């Protein structure tokens, strides 16, 4: 009888397997019901409150950045974005190095925005060629900045002029 299994032990093994499968099937699943919507995590804020947004092209990542800008800075971001789109309707948008970038297809980037603790920095990559030159200091010989603080009155006409001028210059390709 060596090597043969009795009919009784085979039956017992089958019953045990059926019980295990039934027990596993009756356990509740740990997934959320389909009716619950998934919550999207807010981006982390880096030093100075700058939102951490992954590198990506298009309007959606730029809007995610603007929405994540803390407090009054988000309003400034929306105003700047709307002003840029009105001034340069064919503008190309992207997020690079946790900052929105604006450019013209085939010409490179002409402007970037960055959030700091006490202000929002608008960097014109060829800003030293603009008239008048934006007042912010820069380590770059070409870049001109306009820092916007909470209580500043933004001269939209002047900023729109800088945006238009910057969009007509060769952009920065290194971003």
Short mmCIF file of N, CA and C in Angstrom, two decimals:
data_model
loop_
_atom_site.label_atom_id
_atom_site.label_comp_id
_atom_site.label_asym_id
_atom_site.label_seq_id
_atom_site.Cartn_x
_atom_site.Cartn_y
_atom_site.Cartn_z
N UNK A 1 0.80 -1.18 0.00
CA UNK A 1 0.00 0.00 0.00
C UNK A 1 0.85 1.26 0.00
N UNK A 2 2.11 1.11 -0.04
CA UNK A 2 2.96 2.29 -0.06
C UNK A 2 2.71 3.07 -1.34
N UNK A 3 2.64 4.42 -1.21
CA UNK A 3 2.44 5.30 -2.36
C UNK A 3 0.99 5.51 -2.70
N UNK A 4 0.05 4.81 -2.03
CA UNK A 4 -1.37 5.00 -2.31
C UNK A 4 -2.00 5.83 -1.20
N UNK A 5 -2.92 6.73 -1.56
CA UNK A 5 -3.62 7.55 -0.60
C UNK A 5 -5.03 7.01 -0.47
N UNK A 6 -5.50 6.94 0.75
CA UNK A 6 -6.85 6.40 0.95
C UNK A 6 -7.88 7.40 0.46
N UNK A 7 -9.05 6.86 0.07
CA UNK A 7 -10.13 7.72 -0.42
C UNK A 7 -10.59 8.67 0.68
N UNK A 8 -10.54 8.22 1.92
CA UNK A 8 -11.02 9.03 3.04
C UNK A 8 -10.11 10.24 3.25
N UNK A 9 -8.80 10.06 3.21
CA UNK A 9 -7.88 11.18 3.43
C UNK A 9 -7.95 12.19 2.28
N UNK A 10 -8.23 11.76 1.06
CA UNK A 10 -8.39 12.66 -0.08
C UNK A 10 -9.62 13.52 0.10
N UNK A 11 -10.73 12.88 0.59
CA UNK A 11 -11.97 13.60 0.83
C UNK A 11 -11.78 14.66 1.91
N UNK A 12 -11.10 14.34 2.96
CA UNK A 12 -10.85 15.27 4.06
C UNK A 12 -10.02 16.45 3.56
N UNK A 13 -9.02 16.22 2.75
CA UNK A 13 -8.16 17.27 2.22
C UNK A 13 -8.96 18.20 1.31
N UNK A 14 -9.86 17.65 0.48
CA UNK A 14 -10.69 18.47 -0.40
C UNK A 14 -11.63 19.35 0.40
N UNK A 15 -12.24 18.79 1.46
CA UNK A 15 -13.15 19.57 2.29
C UNK A 15 -12.41 20.72 2.97
N UNK A 16 -11.21 20.47 3.44
CA UNK A 16 -10.42 21.50 4.09
C UNK A 16 -10.08 22.63 3.10
N UNK A 17 -9.76 22.27 1.88
CA UNK A 17 -9.43 23.27 0.86
C UNK A 17 -10.66 24.11 0.52
N UNK A 18 -11.82 23.47 0.42
CA UNK A 18 -13.07 24.19 0.13
C UNK A 18 -13.37 25.16 1.26
N UNK A 19 -13.17 24.75 2.51
CA UNK A 19 -13.41 25.63 3.66
C UNK A 19 -12.46 26.84 3.64
N UNK A 20 -11.20 26.61 3.29
CA UNK A 20 -10.24 27.72 3.23
C UNK A 20 -10.64 28.75 2.17
N UNK A 21 -11.04 28.26 1.00
CA UNK A 21 -11.45 29.16 -0.08
C UNK A 21 -12.70 29.94 0.32
N UNK A 22 -13.67 29.27 0.94
CA UNK A 22 -14.91 29.94 1.36
C UNK A 22 -14.62 30.99 2.44
N UNK A 23 -13.73 30.66 3.37
CA UNK A 23 -13.39 31.61 4.44
C UNK A 23 -12.71 32.85 3.86
N UNK A 24 -11.83 32.64 2.89
CA UNK A 24 -11.12 33.76 2.27
C UNK A 24 -12.09 34.64 1.49
N UNK A 25 -13.03 34.05 0.79
CA UNK A 25 -13.99 34.80 -0.02
C UNK A 25 -14.94 35.61 0.85
N UNK A 26 -15.22 35.15 2.05
CA UNK A 26 -16.17 35.87 2.91
C UNK A 26 -15.53 37.02 3.68
N UNK A 27 -14.20 37.11 3.69
CA UNK A 27 -13.53 38.20 4.40
C UNK A 27 -13.80 39.50 3.67
N UNK A 28 -14.05 40.62 4.40
CA UNK A 28 -14.28 41.92 3.75
C UNK A 28 -13.01 42.43 3.08
N UNK A 29 -13.18 43.06 1.94
CA UNK A 29 -12.04 43.63 1.22
C UNK A 29 -11.66 44.96 1.87
N UNK A 30 -10.39 45.32 1.75
CA UNK A 30 -9.90 46.54 2.37
C UNK A 30 -9.88 47.73 1.41
N UNK A 31 -10.50 47.61 0.26
CA UNK A 31 -10.53 48.73 -0.68
C UNK A 31 -11.74 49.59 -0.40
N UNK A 32 -11.62 50.87 -0.74
CA UNK A 32 -12.71 51.81 -0.52
C UNK A 32 -13.82 51.56 -1.53
N UNK A 33 -15.07 51.79 -1.14
CA UNK A 33 -16.16 51.62 -2.09
C UNK A 33 -16.00 52.58 -3.27
N UNK A 34 -16.52 52.18 -4.42
CA UNK A 34 -16.36 52.99 -5.62
C UNK A 34 -17.04 54.34 -5.51
N UNK A 35 -18.02 54.48 -4.65
CA UNK A 35 -18.74 55.74 -4.53
C UNK A 35 -17.92 56.83 -3.86
N UNK A 36 -16.89 56.45 -3.09
CA UNK A 36 -16.06 57.45 -2.43
C UNK A 36 -15.06 58.02 -3.42
N UNK A 37 -14.95 59.33 -3.45
CA UNK A 37 -13.97 59.94 -4.35
C UNK A 37 -12.60 59.90 -3.69
N UNK A 38 -11.59 59.82 -4.53
CA UNK A 38 -10.23 59.81 -4.00
C UNK A 38 -9.82 61.22 -3.65
N UNK A 39 -9.18 61.37 -2.52
CA UNK A 39 -8.70 62.68 -2.10
C UNK A 39 -7.31 62.89 -2.66
N UNK A 40 -7.09 64.06 -3.24
CA UNK A 40 -5.79 64.40 -3.79
C UNK A 40 -5.00 65.14 -2.70
N UNK A 41 -3.81 64.66 -2.44
CA UNK A 41 -2.98 65.28 -1.41
C UNK A 41 -2.50 66.65 -1.88
N UNK A 42 -2.50 67.61 -0.95
CA UNK A 42 -1.97 68.94 -1.28
C UNK A 42 -0.47 68.82 -1.41
N UNK A 43 0.11 69.58 -2.34
CA UNK A 43 1.57 69.54 -2.48
C UNK A 43 2.25 70.04 -1.21
N UNK A 44 3.42 69.49 -0.96
CA UNK A 44 4.22 69.94 0.18
C UNK A 44 4.74 71.33 -0.12
N UNK A 45 4.91 72.13 0.93
CA UNK A 45 5.51 73.45 0.77
C UNK A 45 6.98 73.37 1.16
N UNK A 46 7.82 73.82 0.28
CA UNK A 46 9.25 73.84 0.53
C UNK A 46 9.62 75.11 1.29
N UNK A 47 10.89 75.35 1.45
CA UNK A 47 11.36 76.54 2.15
C UNK A 47 10.72 77.80 1.58
N UNK A 48 10.27 78.68 2.45
CA UNK A 48 9.64 79.92 2.02
C UNK A 48 8.22 79.76 1.55
N UNK A 49 7.66 78.56 1.65
CA UNK A 49 6.29 78.34 1.21
C UNK A 49 6.16 78.04 -0.27
N UNK A 50 7.26 77.73 -0.94
CA UNK A 50 7.21 77.40 -2.36
C UNK A 50 6.63 76.00 -2.55
N UNK A 51 5.53 75.86 -3.32
CA UNK A 51 4.92 74.54 -3.51
C UNK A 51 5.84 73.58 -4.27
N UNK A 52 5.84 72.33 -3.84
CA UNK A 52 6.63 71.30 -4.50
C UNK A 52 5.73 70.64 -5.55
N UNK A 53 5.96 70.96 -6.80
CA UNK A 53 5.18 70.43 -7.91
C UNK A 53 6.15 69.74 -8.87
N UNK A 54 5.78 68.55 -9.30
CA UNK A 54 6.64 67.78 -10.19
C UNK A 54 6.80 68.47 -11.54
N UNK A 55 7.95 68.27 -12.15
CA UNK A 55 8.24 68.82 -13.47
C UNK A 55 7.20 68.30 -14.46
N UNK A 56 6.55 69.23 -15.16
CA UNK A 56 5.54 68.85 -16.15
C UNK A 56 5.23 70.02 -17.05
N UNK A 57 4.74 69.73 -18.24
CA UNK A 57 4.35 70.75 -19.21
C UNK A 57 2.85 70.96 -19.18
N UNK A 58 2.43 72.17 -19.51
CA UNK A 58 1.01 72.46 -19.66
C UNK A 58 0.44 73.34 -18.56
N UNK A 59 -0.83 73.67 -18.74
CA UNK A 59 -1.53 74.56 -17.81
C UNK A 59 -1.82 73.87 -16.47
N UNK A 60 -2.15 72.58 -16.49
CA UNK A 60 -2.56 71.90 -15.25
C UNK A 60 -1.51 71.96 -14.14
N UNK A 61 -0.24 71.66 -14.40
CA UNK A 61 0.73 71.76 -13.30
C UNK A 61 0.93 73.20 -12.82
N UNK A 62 0.82 74.16 -13.73
CA UNK A 62 0.95 75.57 -13.33
C UNK A 62 -0.22 75.95 -12.43
N UNK A 63 -1.43 75.52 -12.78
CA UNK A 63 -2.60 75.81 -11.95
C UNK A 63 -2.49 75.11 -10.60
N UNK A 64 -1.92 73.90 -10.56
CA UNK A 64 -1.72 73.20 -9.29
C UNK A 64 -0.74 73.98 -8.41
N UNK A 65 0.31 74.51 -9.01
CA UNK A 65 1.28 75.33 -8.28
C UNK A 65 0.58 76.56 -7.69
N UNK A 66 -0.17 77.27 -8.54
CA UNK A 66 -0.84 78.50 -8.10
C UNK A 66 -1.83 78.20 -6.97
N UNK A 67 -2.58 77.12 -7.10
CA UNK A 67 -3.55 76.75 -6.06
C UNK A 67 -2.86 76.42 -4.74
N UNK A 68 -1.63 75.91 -4.81
CA UNK A 68 -0.90 75.53 -3.60
C UNK A 68 -0.11 76.67 -2.98
N UNK A 69 -0.01 77.80 -3.68
CA UNK A 69 0.71 78.94 -3.11
C UNK A 69 -0.02 79.38 -1.84
N UNK A 70 0.68 79.57 -0.74
CA UNK A 70 0.01 79.90 0.52
C UNK A 70 -0.55 81.32 0.58
N UNK A 71 -1.73 81.43 1.20
CA UNK A 71 -2.33 82.73 1.53
C UNK A 71 -2.50 83.67 0.35
N UNK A 72 -2.15 84.92 0.54
CA UNK A 72 -2.31 85.99 -0.44
C UNK A 72 -1.52 85.73 -1.71
N UNK A 73 -0.48 84.91 -1.62
CA UNK A 73 0.39 84.65 -2.78
C UNK A 73 -0.36 83.93 -3.90
N UNK A 74 -1.35 83.12 -3.53
CA UNK A 74 -2.15 82.42 -4.54
C UNK A 74 -2.94 83.42 -5.39
N UNK A 75 -3.48 84.46 -4.77
CA UNK A 75 -4.17 85.51 -5.52
C UNK A 75 -3.22 86.21 -6.48
N UNK A 76 -2.01 86.49 -6.03
CA UNK A 76 -1.01 87.12 -6.89
C UNK A 76 -0.69 86.18 -8.07
N UNK A 77 -0.54 84.90 -7.77
CA UNK A 77 -0.26 83.92 -8.83
C UNK A 77 -1.36 83.87 -9.88
N UNK A 78 -2.62 83.89 -9.43
CA UNK A 78 -3.75 83.88 -10.38
C UNK A 78 -3.76 85.15 -11.23
N UNK A 79 -3.52 86.29 -10.59
CA UNK A 79 -3.51 87.56 -11.34
C UNK A 79 -2.39 87.58 -12.37
N UNK A 80 -1.20 87.12 -11.97
CA UNK A 80 -0.07 87.10 -12.91
C UNK A 80 -0.35 86.14 -14.07
N UNK A 81 -0.84 84.95 -13.76
CA UNK A 81 -1.13 83.96 -14.80
C UNK A 81 -2.15 84.51 -15.79
N UNK A 82 -3.22 85.13 -15.30
CA UNK A 82 -4.25 85.70 -16.17
C UNK A 82 -3.66 86.83 -17.02
N UNK A 83 -2.82 87.66 -16.42
CA UNK A 83 -2.20 88.77 -17.14
C UNK A 83 -1.27 88.25 -18.25
N UNK A 84 -0.53 87.20 -17.94
CA UNK A 84 0.37 86.61 -18.94
C UNK A 84 -0.43 86.04 -20.11
N UNK A 85 -1.50 85.30 -19.80
CA UNK A 85 -2.33 84.70 -20.85
C UNK A 85 -3.01 85.77 -21.71
N UNK A 86 -3.49 86.85 -21.07
CA UNK A 86 -4.10 87.95 -21.84
C UNK A 86 -3.08 88.64 -22.74
N UNK A 87 -1.86 88.81 -22.23
CA UNK A 87 -0.83 89.54 -22.95
C UNK A 87 -0.18 88.70 -24.06
N UNK A 88 -0.02 87.41 -23.79
CA UNK A 88 0.62 86.49 -24.75
C UNK A 88 -0.30 85.27 -24.91
N UNK A 89 -1.33 85.37 -25.77
CA UNK A 89 -2.33 84.30 -25.88
C UNK A 89 -1.76 82.93 -26.26
N UNK A 90 -0.66 82.88 -26.98
CA UNK A 90 -0.07 81.60 -27.39
C UNK A 90 1.03 81.13 -26.44
N UNK A 91 0.99 81.58 -25.19
CA UNK A 91 2.03 81.25 -24.22
C UNK A 91 2.06 79.74 -23.94
N UNK A 92 3.24 79.26 -23.75
CA UNK A 92 3.49 77.86 -23.36
C UNK A 92 3.80 77.86 -21.87
N UNK A 93 3.22 76.89 -21.14
CA UNK A 93 3.42 76.83 -19.68
C UNK A 93 4.04 75.51 -19.27
N UNK A 94 4.78 75.57 -18.17
CA UNK A 94 5.37 74.35 -17.60
C UNK A 94 5.78 74.64 -16.16
N UNK A 95 6.04 73.58 -15.42
CA UNK A 95 6.65 73.70 -14.09
C UNK A 95 8.03 73.06 -14.17
N UNK A 96 9.03 73.82 -13.78
CA UNK A 96 10.41 73.36 -13.71
C UNK A 96 10.97 73.82 -12.36
N UNK A 97 11.70 72.97 -11.70
CA UNK A 97 12.34 73.30 -10.42
C UNK A 97 11.35 73.96 -9.46
N UNK A 98 10.15 73.38 -9.38
CA UNK A 98 9.11 73.85 -8.47
C UNK A 98 8.72 75.31 -8.71
N UNK A 99 8.71 75.72 -9.96
CA UNK A 99 8.32 77.08 -10.33
C UNK A 99 7.63 77.06 -11.69
N UNK A 100 6.57 77.85 -11.85
CA UNK A 100 5.95 77.97 -13.18
C UNK A 100 6.85 78.74 -14.14
N UNK A 101 6.90 78.27 -15.37
CA UNK A 101 7.66 78.92 -16.43
C UNK A 101 6.72 79.21 -17.58
N UNK A 102 6.97 80.33 -18.25
CA UNK A 102 6.15 80.76 -19.39
C UNK A 102 7.09 81.02 -20.56
N UNK A 103 6.68 80.55 -21.74
CA UNK A 103 7.52 80.74 -22.91
C UNK A 103 6.73 80.70 -24.20
N UNK A 104 7.46 80.78 -25.28
CA UNK A 104 6.90 80.69 -26.62
C UNK A 104 7.52 79.45 -27.26
N UNK A 105 6.68 78.62 -27.85
CA UNK A 105 7.15 77.40 -28.52
C UNK A 105 8.25 77.75 -29.52
N UNK A 106 9.37 77.08 -29.41
CA UNK A 106 10.49 77.31 -30.33
C UNK A 106 11.37 78.49 -29.98
N UNK A 107 10.99 79.30 -29.00
CA UNK A 107 11.78 80.48 -28.62
C UNK A 107 12.34 80.38 -27.20
N UNK A 108 11.90 79.43 -26.43
CA UNK A 108 12.38 79.28 -25.06
C UNK A 108 11.49 79.98 -24.05
N UNK A 109 11.96 80.02 -22.80
CA UNK A 109 11.20 80.58 -21.68
C UNK A 109 11.56 82.06 -21.50
N UNK A 110 10.54 82.88 -21.24
CA UNK A 110 10.82 84.30 -21.02
C UNK A 110 10.53 84.75 -19.60
N UNK A 111 9.82 83.94 -18.79
CA UNK A 111 9.42 84.39 -17.46
C UNK A 111 9.24 83.19 -16.54
N UNK A 112 9.56 83.39 -15.26
CA UNK A 112 9.32 82.38 -14.24
C UNK A 112 8.81 83.04 -12.97
N UNK A 113 8.05 82.28 -12.19
CA UNK A 113 7.51 82.77 -10.92
C UNK A 113 8.02 81.86 -9.81
N UNK A 114 8.35 82.45 -8.67
CA UNK A 114 8.81 81.65 -7.53
C UNK A 114 8.27 82.26 -6.24
N UNK A 115 7.84 81.41 -5.33
CA UNK A 115 7.27 81.85 -4.06
C UNK A 115 8.34 81.86 -2.97
N UNK A 116 8.42 82.97 -2.26
CA UNK A 116 9.31 83.10 -1.13
C UNK A 116 8.47 83.43 0.11
N UNK A 117 9.09 83.45 1.28
CA UNK A 117 8.38 83.68 2.53
C UNK A 117 7.57 84.97 2.50
N UNK A 118 8.15 86.07 2.07
CA UNK A 118 7.50 87.37 2.16
C UNK A 118 7.10 87.99 0.83
N UNK A 119 7.35 87.30 -0.27
CA UNK A 119 7.04 87.87 -1.58
C UNK A 119 6.97 86.80 -2.66
N UNK A 120 6.46 87.21 -3.81
CA UNK A 120 6.45 86.38 -5.01
C UNK A 120 7.40 87.05 -6.00
N UNK A 121 8.36 86.27 -6.50
CA UNK A 121 9.35 86.81 -7.43
C UNK A 121 8.93 86.49 -8.86
N UNK A 122 8.91 87.53 -9.70
CA UNK A 122 8.68 87.36 -11.13
C UNK A 122 10.03 87.62 -11.79
N UNK A 123 10.56 86.59 -12.45
CA UNK A 123 11.86 86.70 -13.10
C UNK A 123 11.68 86.77 -14.61
N UNK A 124 12.15 87.85 -15.20
CA UNK A 124 12.17 88.01 -16.65
C UNK A 124 13.57 87.61 -17.10
N UNK A 125 13.69 86.50 -17.83
CA UNK A 125 15.00 85.93 -18.12
C UNK A 125 15.87 86.83 -19.01
N UNK A 126 15.28 87.71 -19.75
CA UNK A 126 16.03 88.72 -20.52
C UNK A 126 15.62 90.12 -20.03
N UNK A 127 15.39 90.21 -18.73
CA UNK A 127 14.84 91.41 -18.12
C UNK A 127 15.71 92.64 -18.20
N UNK A 128 17.02 92.49 -18.34
CA UNK A 128 17.90 93.65 -18.45
C UNK A 128 17.74 94.34 -19.81
N UNK A 129 17.01 93.69 -20.73
CA UNK A 129 16.73 94.28 -22.04
C UNK A 129 15.37 94.98 -22.09
N UNK A 130 14.62 94.94 -20.98
CA UNK A 130 13.28 95.53 -20.95
C UNK A 130 13.37 97.02 -20.61
N UNK A 131 12.35 97.75 -21.03
CA UNK A 131 12.30 99.20 -20.74
C UNK A 131 11.00 99.53 -20.06
N UNK A 132 11.01 100.08 -18.87
CA UNK A 132 12.18 100.23 -18.01
C UNK A 132 12.61 98.86 -17.47
N UNK A 133 13.84 98.77 -17.02
CA UNK A 133 14.36 97.52 -16.47
C UNK A 133 13.65 97.24 -15.15
N UNK A 134 13.15 96.00 -14.95
CA UNK A 134 12.53 95.67 -13.65
C UNK A 134 13.49 95.95 -12.51
N UNK A 135 12.97 96.43 -11.37
CA UNK A 135 13.82 96.96 -10.30
C UNK A 135 14.56 95.94 -9.45
N UNK A 136 14.19 94.67 -9.49
CA UNK A 136 14.82 93.69 -8.59
C UNK A 136 16.26 93.38 -8.96
N UNK A 137 17.06 93.11 -7.94
CA UNK A 137 18.47 92.75 -8.13
C UNK A 137 18.56 91.30 -8.59
N UNK A 138 19.62 90.99 -9.35
CA UNK A 138 19.80 89.64 -9.85
C UNK A 138 21.28 89.29 -9.88
N UNK A 139 21.58 88.03 -9.67
CA UNK A 139 22.95 87.55 -9.79
C UNK A 139 23.31 87.32 -11.26
N UNK A 140 22.27 87.22 -12.09
CA UNK A 140 22.47 87.00 -13.52
C UNK A 140 22.57 88.34 -14.24
N UNK A 141 23.46 88.43 -15.21
CA UNK A 141 23.62 89.69 -15.95
C UNK A 141 22.44 89.96 -16.88
N UNK A 142 21.65 88.94 -17.22
CA UNK A 142 20.52 89.11 -18.14
C UNK A 142 19.17 89.24 -17.45
N UNK A 143 19.01 88.61 -16.29
CA UNK A 143 17.70 88.50 -15.65
C UNK A 143 17.32 89.77 -14.89
N UNK A 144 16.06 90.13 -15.01
CA UNK A 144 15.50 91.24 -14.25
C UNK A 144 14.32 90.72 -13.43
N UNK A 145 14.15 91.19 -12.21
CA UNK A 145 13.13 90.70 -11.30
C UNK A 145 12.16 91.79 -10.89
N UNK A 146 10.96 91.36 -10.55
CA UNK A 146 9.98 92.22 -9.88
C UNK A 146 9.46 91.41 -8.71
N UNK A 147 9.76 91.82 -7.50
CA UNK A 147 9.28 91.15 -6.29
C UNK A 147 7.96 91.79 -5.88
N UNK A 148 6.96 90.95 -5.62
CA UNK A 148 5.64 91.43 -5.24
C UNK A 148 5.37 91.03 -3.80
N UNK A 149 5.21 92.02 -2.93
CA UNK A 149 4.92 91.80 -1.52
C UNK A 149 3.41 91.92 -1.28
N UNK A 150 2.97 91.48 -0.12
CA UNK A 150 1.54 91.41 0.19
C UNK A 150 0.79 92.72 -0.02
N UNK A 151 1.33 93.81 0.41
CA UNK A 151 0.61 95.08 0.34
C UNK A 151 0.96 95.93 -0.88
N UNK A 152 1.73 95.36 -1.82
CA UNK A 152 2.11 96.10 -3.02
C UNK A 152 0.91 96.33 -3.93
N UNK A 153 0.89 97.49 -4.55
CA UNK A 153 -0.08 97.78 -5.60
C UNK A 153 0.61 97.40 -6.91
N UNK A 154 0.06 96.39 -7.58
CA UNK A 154 0.67 95.91 -8.82
C UNK A 154 0.24 96.78 -9.99
N UNK A 155 1.20 97.38 -10.66
CA UNK A 155 0.94 98.18 -11.85
C UNK A 155 0.82 97.20 -13.02
N UNK A 156 -0.42 96.75 -13.27
CA UNK A 156 -0.65 95.71 -14.28
C UNK A 156 -0.26 96.18 -15.68
N UNK A 157 -0.41 97.46 -15.95
CA UNK A 157 -0.04 97.98 -17.26
C UNK A 157 1.47 97.86 -17.49
N UNK A 158 2.26 98.20 -16.47
CA UNK A 158 3.71 98.09 -16.57
C UNK A 158 4.14 96.63 -16.66
N UNK A 159 3.57 95.79 -15.81
CA UNK A 159 3.92 94.36 -15.83
C UNK A 159 3.53 93.74 -17.18
N UNK A 160 2.37 94.10 -17.72
CA UNK A 160 1.96 93.60 -19.04
C UNK A 160 2.94 94.05 -20.12
N UNK A 161 3.45 95.28 -19.99
CA UNK A 161 4.45 95.77 -20.94
C UNK A 161 5.72 94.93 -20.87
N UNK A 162 6.17 94.63 -19.65
CA UNK A 162 7.35 93.78 -19.49
C UNK A 162 7.10 92.39 -20.06
N UNK A 163 5.90 91.84 -19.80
CA UNK A 163 5.56 90.50 -20.31
C UNK A 163 5.61 90.50 -21.83
N UNK A 164 4.98 91.50 -22.45
CA UNK A 164 4.95 91.58 -23.92
C UNK A 164 6.37 91.70 -24.47
N UNK A 165 7.16 92.63 -23.90
CA UNK A 165 8.54 92.81 -24.36
C UNK A 165 9.35 91.52 -24.20
N UNK A 166 9.23 90.89 -23.03
CA UNK A 166 9.99 89.67 -22.76
C UNK A 166 9.62 88.54 -23.73
N UNK A 167 8.33 88.45 -24.06
CA UNK A 167 7.87 87.38 -24.96
C UNK A 167 8.39 87.57 -26.39
N UNK A 168 8.80 88.79 -26.73
CA UNK A 168 9.28 89.08 -28.08
C UNK A 168 10.80 88.90 -28.20
N UNK A 169 11.47 88.70 -27.07
CA UNK A 169 12.92 88.48 -27.06
C UNK A 169 13.23 86.99 -27.15
N UNK A 170 14.43 86.64 -27.60
CA UNK A 170 14.80 85.23 -27.55
C UNK A 170 14.75 84.75 -26.10
N UNK A 171 14.12 83.61 -25.87
CA UNK A 171 13.98 83.10 -24.51
C UNK A 171 15.17 82.30 -24.05
N UNK A 172 15.11 81.87 -22.82
CA UNK A 172 16.14 81.02 -22.23
C UNK A 172 15.79 79.57 -22.54
N UNK A 173 16.73 78.83 -23.11
CA UNK A 173 16.47 77.44 -23.50
C UNK A 173 16.94 76.43 -22.45
N UNK A 174 17.66 76.88 -21.46
CA UNK A 174 18.28 75.94 -20.51
C UNK A 174 17.29 75.37 -19.50
N UNK A 175 16.04 75.77 -19.55
CA UNK A 175 15.08 75.29 -18.57
C UNK A 175 14.23 74.23 -19.18
#
